[in-house]
PDB file of C-alpha atoms in Angstrom:
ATOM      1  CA  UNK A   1      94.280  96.004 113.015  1.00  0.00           C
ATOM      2  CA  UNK A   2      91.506  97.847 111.033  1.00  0.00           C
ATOM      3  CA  UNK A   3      88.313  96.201 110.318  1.00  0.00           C
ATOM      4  CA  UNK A   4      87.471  96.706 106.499  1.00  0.00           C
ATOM      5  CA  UNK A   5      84.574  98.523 105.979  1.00  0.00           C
ATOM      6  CA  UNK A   6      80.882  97.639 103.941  1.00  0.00           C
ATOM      7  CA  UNK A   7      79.486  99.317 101.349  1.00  0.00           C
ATOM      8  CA  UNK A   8      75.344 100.273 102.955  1.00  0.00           C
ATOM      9  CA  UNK A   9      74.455 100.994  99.076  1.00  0.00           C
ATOM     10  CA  UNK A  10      75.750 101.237  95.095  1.00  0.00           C
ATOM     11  CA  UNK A  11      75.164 103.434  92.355  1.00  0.00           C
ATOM     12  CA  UNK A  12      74.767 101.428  89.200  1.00  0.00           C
ATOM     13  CA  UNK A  13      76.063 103.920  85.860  1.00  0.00           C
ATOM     14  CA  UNK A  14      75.209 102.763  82.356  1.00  0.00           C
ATOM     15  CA  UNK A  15      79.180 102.450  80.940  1.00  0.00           C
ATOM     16  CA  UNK A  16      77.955 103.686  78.058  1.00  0.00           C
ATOM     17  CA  UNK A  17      76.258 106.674  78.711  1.00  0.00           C
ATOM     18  CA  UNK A  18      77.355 107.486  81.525  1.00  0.00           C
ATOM     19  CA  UNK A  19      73.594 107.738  83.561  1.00  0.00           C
ATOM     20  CA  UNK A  20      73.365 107.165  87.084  1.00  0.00           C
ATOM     21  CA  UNK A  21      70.247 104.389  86.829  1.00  0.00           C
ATOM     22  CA  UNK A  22      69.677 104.447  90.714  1.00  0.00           C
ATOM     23  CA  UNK A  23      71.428 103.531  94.084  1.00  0.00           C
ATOM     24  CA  UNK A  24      70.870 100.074  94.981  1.00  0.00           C
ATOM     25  CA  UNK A  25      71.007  97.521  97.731  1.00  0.00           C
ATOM     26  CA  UNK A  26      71.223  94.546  95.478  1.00  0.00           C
ATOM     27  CA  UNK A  27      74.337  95.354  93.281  1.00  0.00           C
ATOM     28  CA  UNK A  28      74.501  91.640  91.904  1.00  0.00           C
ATOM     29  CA  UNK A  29      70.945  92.164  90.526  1.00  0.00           C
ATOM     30  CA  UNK A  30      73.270  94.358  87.173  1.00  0.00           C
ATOM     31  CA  UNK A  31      75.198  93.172  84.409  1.00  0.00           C
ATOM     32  CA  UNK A  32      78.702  93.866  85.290  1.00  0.00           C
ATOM     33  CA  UNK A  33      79.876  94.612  81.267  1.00  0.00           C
ATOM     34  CA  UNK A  34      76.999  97.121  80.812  1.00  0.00           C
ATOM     35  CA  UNK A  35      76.781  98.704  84.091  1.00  0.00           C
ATOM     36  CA  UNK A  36      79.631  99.856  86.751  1.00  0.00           C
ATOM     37  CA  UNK A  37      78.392  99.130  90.029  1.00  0.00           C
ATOM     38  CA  UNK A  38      80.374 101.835  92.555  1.00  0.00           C
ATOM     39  CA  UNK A  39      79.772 100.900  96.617  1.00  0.00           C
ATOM     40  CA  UNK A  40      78.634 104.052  98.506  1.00  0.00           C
ATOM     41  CA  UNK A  41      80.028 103.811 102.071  1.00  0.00           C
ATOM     42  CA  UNK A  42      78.762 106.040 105.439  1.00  0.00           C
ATOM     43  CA  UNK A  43      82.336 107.217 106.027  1.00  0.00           C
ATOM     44  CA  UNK A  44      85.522 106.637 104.439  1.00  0.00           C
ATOM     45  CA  UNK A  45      87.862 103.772 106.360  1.00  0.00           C
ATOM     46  CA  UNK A  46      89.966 104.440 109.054  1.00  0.00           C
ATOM     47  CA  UNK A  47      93.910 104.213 107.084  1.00  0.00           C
ATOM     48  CA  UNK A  48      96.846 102.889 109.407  1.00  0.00           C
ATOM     49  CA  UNK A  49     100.098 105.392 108.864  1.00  0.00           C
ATOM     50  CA  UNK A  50     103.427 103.487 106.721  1.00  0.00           C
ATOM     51  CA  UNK A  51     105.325 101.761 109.325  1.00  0.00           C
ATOM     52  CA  UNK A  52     109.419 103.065 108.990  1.00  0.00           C
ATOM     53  CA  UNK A  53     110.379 100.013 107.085  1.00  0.00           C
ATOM     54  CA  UNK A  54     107.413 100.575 104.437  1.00  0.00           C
ATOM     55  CA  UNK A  55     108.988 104.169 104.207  1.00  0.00           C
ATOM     56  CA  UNK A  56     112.688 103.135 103.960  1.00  0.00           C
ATOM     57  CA  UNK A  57     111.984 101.010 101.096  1.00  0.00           C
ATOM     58  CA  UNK A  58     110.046 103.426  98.713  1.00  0.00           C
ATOM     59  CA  UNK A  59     112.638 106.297  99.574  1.00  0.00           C
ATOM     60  CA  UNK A  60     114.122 107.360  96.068  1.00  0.00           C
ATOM     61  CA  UNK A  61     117.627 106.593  96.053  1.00  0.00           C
ATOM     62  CA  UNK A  62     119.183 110.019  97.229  1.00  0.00           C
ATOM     63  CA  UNK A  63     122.793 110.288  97.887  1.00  0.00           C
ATOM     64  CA  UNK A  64     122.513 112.806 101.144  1.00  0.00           C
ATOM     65  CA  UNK A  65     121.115 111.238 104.506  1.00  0.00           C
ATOM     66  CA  UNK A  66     119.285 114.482 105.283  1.00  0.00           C
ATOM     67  CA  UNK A  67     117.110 114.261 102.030  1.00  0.00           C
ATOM     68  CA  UNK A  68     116.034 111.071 102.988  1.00  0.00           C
ATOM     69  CA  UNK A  69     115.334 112.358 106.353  1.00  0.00           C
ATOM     70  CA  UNK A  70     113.260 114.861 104.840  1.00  0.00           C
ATOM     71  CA  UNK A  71     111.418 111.886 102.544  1.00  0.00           C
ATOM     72  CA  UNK A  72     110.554 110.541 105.898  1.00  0.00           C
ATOM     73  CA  UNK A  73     109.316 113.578 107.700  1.00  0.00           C
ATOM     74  CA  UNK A  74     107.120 114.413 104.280  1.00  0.00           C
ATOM     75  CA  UNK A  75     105.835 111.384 104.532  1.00  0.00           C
ATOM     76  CA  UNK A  76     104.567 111.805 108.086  1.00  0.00           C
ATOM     77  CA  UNK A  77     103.674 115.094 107.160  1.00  0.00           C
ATOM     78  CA  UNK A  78     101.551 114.575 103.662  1.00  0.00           C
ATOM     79  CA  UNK A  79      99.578 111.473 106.226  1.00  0.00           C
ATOM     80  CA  UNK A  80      99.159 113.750 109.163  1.00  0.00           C
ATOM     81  CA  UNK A  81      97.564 116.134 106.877  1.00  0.00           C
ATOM     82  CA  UNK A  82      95.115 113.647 105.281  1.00  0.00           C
ATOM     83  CA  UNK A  83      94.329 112.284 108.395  1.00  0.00           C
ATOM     84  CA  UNK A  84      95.875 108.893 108.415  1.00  0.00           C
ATOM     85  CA  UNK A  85      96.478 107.262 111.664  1.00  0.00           C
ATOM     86  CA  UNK A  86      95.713 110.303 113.529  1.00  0.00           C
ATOM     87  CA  UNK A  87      93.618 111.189 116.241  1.00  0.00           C
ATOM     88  CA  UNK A  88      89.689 111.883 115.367  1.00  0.00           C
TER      89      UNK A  88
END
């Protein structure tokens, strides 16, 4: 079970030009249509790894078992490599 993170700040961005106004503690101080508020976290959130059945059921439709072995093993490969579910 992961705990979902909270943003410590924002940065508010005029949407129509694009200036970063400030970082912020009170986000709902803005006016949401003429500034995008974006939260600014201390680290990104821990991700939890696809369980098998998540896997199994966004496997293209291949007609050989091995490729959808392989599917599987890039799967745990691409999320080893970005760090999901792995060991700090």
């Amino acid at each position: 079970m992961s705990i979902e993170q909270q943003p410590e700040a924002w940065i508010i961005v005029n949407r129509d030009t694009g200036y970063r106004i400030q970082v912020s503690l009170f986000p709902d101080l803005y006016n949401k249509d003429m500034f995008e508020v974006i939260p600014l976290y201390t680290a990104p959130p821990k991700r939890e790894p696809l369980s098998d059945k998540e896997i199994t059921k966004n496997t293209p439709k291949l007609i050989h078992i091995g490729e959808r072995l392989a599917f599987h093993a890039g799967v745990r490969f691409a999320e080893k490599h970005h760090g999901i579910g792995g060991e700090e």
